[in-house]
PDB file of C-alpha atoms in Angstrom:
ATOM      1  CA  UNK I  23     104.839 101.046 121.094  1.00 48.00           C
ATOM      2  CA  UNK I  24     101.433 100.835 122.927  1.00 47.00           C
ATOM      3  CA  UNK I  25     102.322  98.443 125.919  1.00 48.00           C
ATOM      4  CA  UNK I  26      98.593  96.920 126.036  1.00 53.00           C
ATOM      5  CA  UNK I  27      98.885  96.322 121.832  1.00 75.00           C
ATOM      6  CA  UNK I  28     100.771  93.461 121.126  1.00 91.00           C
ATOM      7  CA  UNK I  29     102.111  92.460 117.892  1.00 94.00           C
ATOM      8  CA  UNK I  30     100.453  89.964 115.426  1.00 95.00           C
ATOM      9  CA  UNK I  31     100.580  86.830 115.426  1.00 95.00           C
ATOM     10  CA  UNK I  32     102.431  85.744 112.035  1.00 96.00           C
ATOM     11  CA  UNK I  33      98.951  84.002 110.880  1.00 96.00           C
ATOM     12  CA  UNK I  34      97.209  87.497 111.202  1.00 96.00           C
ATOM     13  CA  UNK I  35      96.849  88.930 107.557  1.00 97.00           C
ATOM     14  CA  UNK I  36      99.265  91.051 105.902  1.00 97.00           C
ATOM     15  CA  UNK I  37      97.628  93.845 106.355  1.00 97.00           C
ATOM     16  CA  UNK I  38      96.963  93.748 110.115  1.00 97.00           C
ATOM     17  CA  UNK I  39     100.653  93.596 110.762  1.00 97.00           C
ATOM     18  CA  UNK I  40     101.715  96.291 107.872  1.00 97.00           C
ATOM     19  CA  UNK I  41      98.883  98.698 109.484  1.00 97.00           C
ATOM     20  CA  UNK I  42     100.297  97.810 113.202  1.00 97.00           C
ATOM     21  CA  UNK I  43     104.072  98.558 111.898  1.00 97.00           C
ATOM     22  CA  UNK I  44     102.515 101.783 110.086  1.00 97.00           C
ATOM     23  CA  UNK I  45     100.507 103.370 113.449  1.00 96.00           C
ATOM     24  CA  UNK I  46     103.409 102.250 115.628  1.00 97.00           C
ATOM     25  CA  UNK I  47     106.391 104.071 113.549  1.00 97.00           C
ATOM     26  CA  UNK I  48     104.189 107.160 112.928  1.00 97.00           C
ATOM     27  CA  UNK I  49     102.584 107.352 116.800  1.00 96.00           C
ATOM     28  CA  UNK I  50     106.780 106.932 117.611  1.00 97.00           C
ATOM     29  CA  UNK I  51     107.619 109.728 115.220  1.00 97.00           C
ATOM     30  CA  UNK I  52     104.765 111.935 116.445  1.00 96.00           C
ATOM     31  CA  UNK I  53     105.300 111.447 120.258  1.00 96.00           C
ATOM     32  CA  UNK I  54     108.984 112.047 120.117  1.00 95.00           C
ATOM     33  CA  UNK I  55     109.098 114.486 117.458  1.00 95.00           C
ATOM     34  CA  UNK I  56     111.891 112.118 115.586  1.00 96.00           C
ATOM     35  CA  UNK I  57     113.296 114.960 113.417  1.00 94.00           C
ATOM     36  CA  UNK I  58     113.856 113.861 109.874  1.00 93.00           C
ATOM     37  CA  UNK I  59     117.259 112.980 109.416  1.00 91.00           C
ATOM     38  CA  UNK I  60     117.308 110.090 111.957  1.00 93.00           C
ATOM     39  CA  UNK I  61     114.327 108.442 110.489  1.00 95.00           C
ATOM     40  CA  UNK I  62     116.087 108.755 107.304  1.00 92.00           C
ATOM     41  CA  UNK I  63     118.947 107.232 109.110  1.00 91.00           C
ATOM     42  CA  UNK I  64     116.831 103.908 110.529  1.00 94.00           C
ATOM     43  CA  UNK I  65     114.772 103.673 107.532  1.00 94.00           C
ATOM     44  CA  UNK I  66     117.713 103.534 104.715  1.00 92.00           C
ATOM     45  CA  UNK I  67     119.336 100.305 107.236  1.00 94.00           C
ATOM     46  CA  UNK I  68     115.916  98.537 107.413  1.00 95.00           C
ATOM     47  CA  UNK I  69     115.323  99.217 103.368  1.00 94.00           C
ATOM     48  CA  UNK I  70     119.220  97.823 102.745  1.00 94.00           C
ATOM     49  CA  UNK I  71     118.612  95.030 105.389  1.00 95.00           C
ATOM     50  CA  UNK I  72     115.203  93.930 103.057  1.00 95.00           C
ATOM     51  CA  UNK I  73     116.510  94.783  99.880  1.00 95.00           C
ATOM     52  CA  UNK I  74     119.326  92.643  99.855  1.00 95.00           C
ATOM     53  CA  UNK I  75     117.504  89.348 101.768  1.00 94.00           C
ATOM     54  CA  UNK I  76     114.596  90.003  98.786  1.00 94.00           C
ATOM     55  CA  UNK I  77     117.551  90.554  95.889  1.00 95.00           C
ATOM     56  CA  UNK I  78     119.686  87.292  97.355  1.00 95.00           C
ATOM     57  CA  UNK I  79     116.279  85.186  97.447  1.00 93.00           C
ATOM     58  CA  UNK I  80     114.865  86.242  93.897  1.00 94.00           C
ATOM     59  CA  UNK I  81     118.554  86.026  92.722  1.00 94.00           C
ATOM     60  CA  UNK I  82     118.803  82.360  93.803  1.00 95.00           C
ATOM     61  CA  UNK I  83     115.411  81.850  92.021  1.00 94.00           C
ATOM     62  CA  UNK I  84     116.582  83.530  88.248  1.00 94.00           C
ATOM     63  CA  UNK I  85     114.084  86.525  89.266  1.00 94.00           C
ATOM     64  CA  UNK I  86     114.143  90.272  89.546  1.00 92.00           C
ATOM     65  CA  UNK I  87     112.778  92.495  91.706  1.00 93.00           C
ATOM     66  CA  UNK I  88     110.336  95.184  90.132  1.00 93.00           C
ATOM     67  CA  UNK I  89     112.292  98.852  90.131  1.00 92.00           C
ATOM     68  CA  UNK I  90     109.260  99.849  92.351  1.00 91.00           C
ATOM     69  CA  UNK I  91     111.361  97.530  95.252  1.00 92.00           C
ATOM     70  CA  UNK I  92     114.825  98.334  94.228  1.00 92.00           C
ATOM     71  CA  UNK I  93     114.923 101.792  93.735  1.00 90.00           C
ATOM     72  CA  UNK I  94     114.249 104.714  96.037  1.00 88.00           C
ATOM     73  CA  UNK I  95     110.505 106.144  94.268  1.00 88.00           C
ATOM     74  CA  UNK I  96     110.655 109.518  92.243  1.00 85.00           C
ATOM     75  CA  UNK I  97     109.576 112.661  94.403  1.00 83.00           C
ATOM     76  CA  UNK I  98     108.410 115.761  92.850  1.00 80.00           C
ATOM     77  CA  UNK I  99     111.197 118.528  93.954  1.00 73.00           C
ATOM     78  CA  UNK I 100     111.130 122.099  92.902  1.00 70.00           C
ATOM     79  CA  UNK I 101     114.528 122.771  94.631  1.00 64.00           C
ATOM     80  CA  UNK I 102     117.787 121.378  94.387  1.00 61.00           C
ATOM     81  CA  UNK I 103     118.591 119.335  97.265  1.00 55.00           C
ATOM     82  CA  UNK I 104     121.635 120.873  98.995  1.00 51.00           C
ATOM     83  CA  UNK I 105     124.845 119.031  98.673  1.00 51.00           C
ATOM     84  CA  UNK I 106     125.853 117.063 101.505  1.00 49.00           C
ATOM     85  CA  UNK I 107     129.326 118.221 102.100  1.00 51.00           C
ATOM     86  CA  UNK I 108     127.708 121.868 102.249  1.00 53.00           C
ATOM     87  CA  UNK I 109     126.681 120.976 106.371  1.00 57.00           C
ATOM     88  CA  UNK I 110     129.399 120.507 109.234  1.00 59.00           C
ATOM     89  CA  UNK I 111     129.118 116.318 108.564  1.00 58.00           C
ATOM     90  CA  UNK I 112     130.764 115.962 112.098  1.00 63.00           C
ATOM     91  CA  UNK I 113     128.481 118.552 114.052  1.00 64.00           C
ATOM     92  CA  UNK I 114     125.658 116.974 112.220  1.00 69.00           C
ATOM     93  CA  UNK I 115     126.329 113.018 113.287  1.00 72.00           C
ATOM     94  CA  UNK I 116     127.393 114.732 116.958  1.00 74.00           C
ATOM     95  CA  UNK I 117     123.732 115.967 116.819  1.00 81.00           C
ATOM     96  CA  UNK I 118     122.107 112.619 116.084  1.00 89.00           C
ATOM     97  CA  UNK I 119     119.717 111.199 119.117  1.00 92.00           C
ATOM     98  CA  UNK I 120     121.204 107.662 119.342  1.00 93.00           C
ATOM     99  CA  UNK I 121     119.001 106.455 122.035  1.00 95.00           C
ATOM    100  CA  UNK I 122     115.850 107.604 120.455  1.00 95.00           C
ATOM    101  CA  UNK I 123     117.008 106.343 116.920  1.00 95.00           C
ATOM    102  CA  UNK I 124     117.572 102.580 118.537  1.00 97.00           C
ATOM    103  CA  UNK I 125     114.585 102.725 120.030  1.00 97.00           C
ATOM    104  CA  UNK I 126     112.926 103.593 116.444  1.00 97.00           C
ATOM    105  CA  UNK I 127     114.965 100.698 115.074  1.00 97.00           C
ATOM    106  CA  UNK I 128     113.994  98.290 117.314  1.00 97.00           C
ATOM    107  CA  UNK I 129     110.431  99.241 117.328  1.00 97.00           C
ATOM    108  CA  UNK I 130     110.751  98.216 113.629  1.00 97.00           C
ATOM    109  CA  UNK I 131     112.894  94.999 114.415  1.00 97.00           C
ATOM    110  CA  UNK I 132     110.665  93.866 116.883  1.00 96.00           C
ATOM    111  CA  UNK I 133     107.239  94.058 114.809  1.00 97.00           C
ATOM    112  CA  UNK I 134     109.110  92.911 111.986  1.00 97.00           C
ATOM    113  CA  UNK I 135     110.366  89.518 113.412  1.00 96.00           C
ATOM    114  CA  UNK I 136     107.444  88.852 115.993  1.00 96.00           C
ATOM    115  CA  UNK I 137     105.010  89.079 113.725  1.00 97.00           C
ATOM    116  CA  UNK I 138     107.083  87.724 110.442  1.00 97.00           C
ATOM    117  CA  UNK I 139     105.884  90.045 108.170  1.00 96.00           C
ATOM    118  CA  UNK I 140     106.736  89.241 104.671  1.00 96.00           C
ATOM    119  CA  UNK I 141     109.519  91.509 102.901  1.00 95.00           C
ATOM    120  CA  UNK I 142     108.103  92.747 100.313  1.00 95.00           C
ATOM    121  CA  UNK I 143     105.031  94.579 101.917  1.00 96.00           C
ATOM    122  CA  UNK I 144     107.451  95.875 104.754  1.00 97.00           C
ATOM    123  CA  UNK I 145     109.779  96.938 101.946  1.00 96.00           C
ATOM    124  CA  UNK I 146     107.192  98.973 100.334  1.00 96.00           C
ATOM    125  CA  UNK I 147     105.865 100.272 103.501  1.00 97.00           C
ATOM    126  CA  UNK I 148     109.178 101.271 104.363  1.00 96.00           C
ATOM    127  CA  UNK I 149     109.696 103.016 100.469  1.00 95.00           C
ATOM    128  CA  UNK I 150     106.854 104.754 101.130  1.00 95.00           C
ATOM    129  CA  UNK I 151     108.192 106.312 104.552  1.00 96.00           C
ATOM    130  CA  UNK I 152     111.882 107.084 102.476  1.00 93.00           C
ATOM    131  CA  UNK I 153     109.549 109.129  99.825  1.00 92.00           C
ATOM    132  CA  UNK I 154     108.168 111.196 102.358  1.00 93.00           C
ATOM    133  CA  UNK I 155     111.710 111.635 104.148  1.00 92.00           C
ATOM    134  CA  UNK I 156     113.697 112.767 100.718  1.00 90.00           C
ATOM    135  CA  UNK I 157     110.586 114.640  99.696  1.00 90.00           C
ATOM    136  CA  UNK I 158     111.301 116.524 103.264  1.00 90.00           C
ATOM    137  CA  UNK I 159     115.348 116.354 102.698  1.00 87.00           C
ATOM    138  CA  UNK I 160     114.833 117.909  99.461  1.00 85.00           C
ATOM    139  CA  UNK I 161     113.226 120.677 100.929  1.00 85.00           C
ATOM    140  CA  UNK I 162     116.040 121.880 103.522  1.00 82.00           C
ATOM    141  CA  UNK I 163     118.079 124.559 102.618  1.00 78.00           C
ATOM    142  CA  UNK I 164     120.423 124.384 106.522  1.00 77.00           C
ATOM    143  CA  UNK I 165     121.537 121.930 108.537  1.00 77.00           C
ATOM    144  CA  UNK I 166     119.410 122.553 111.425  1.00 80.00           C
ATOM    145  CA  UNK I 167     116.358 121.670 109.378  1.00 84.00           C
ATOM    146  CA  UNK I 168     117.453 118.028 109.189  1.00 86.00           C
ATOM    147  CA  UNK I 169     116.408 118.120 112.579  1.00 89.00           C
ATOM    148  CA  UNK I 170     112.904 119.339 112.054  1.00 92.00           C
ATOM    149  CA  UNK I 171     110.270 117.095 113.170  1.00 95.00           C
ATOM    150  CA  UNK I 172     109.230 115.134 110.524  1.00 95.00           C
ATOM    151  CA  UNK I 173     105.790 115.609 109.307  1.00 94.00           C
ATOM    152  CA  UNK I 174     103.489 113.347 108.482  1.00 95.00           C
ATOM    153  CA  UNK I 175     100.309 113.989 106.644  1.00 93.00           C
ATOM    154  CA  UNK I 176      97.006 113.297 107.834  1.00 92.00           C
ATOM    155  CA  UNK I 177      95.898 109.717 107.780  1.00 90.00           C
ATOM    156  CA  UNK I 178      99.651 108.464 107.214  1.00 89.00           C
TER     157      UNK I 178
END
């Protein structure tokens, strides 16, 4: 995180504190080359962590959440993704950057909470980040390309 930004305040609009999650998780990614798989890793907690509050609250309320929420978003796949017990699951988790993937989560905490960003806009910020991850999962055939960079495409 730039150290001379600081976060919204919670009465900025919606879309001042989405864009300042958005250009803070992808300058992150960029600068530290987070390979995919661990921003898989810190985006499928933060999507669980949202999903259920949102599910609990429209529960208690008699509503549902739009499939658009709930479910992970269709990505157009010309391969078939590799099945995860064909990698080395222990060499792969033994590979994992812990350090950088808790600072990624609590880049996301952090603007989260400080600037009390409502749910569902983080929650479909953060769907569109898993779309880009599985679209990028789907294309590996090894296990080392899990740890490819992930790429982002211009104006992310």
């Amino acid at each position: 995180m730039d150290e001379d930004a600081r976060v919204p305040a919670p009465d900025a609009p919606v879309e001042e504190r989405l864009l300042f999650l958005q250009e803070n998780m992808v300058s992150f990614a960029n600068q530290f080359s987070m390979p995919v798989i661990e921003v898989a890793l810190v985006l499928s907690k933060y999507i669980r962590i949202l999903l259920e509050s949102l599910q609990n609250a429209a529960q208690s309320n008699g509503e549902a959440l739009p499939s658009r929420l709930t479910e992970p978003w269709h990505i157009d796949t010309q391969n078939e993704p590799p099945r995860i017990d064909s990698f080395p699951l222990e060499t792969l988790l033994g590979s994992l950057d812990e350090d950088r993937m808790d600072i990624l989560d609590t880049l996301i905490r952090t603007i989260l909470n400080e600037s009390q960003l409502p749910f569902t806009p983080a929650l479909t910020l953060l769907r569109e980040w898993e779309s880009l991850v599985r679209t990028q999962l789907a294309a590996v055939s090894g296990p080392g390309q899990l740890f490819s960079p992930i790429e982002l495409p211009e104006g992310f």
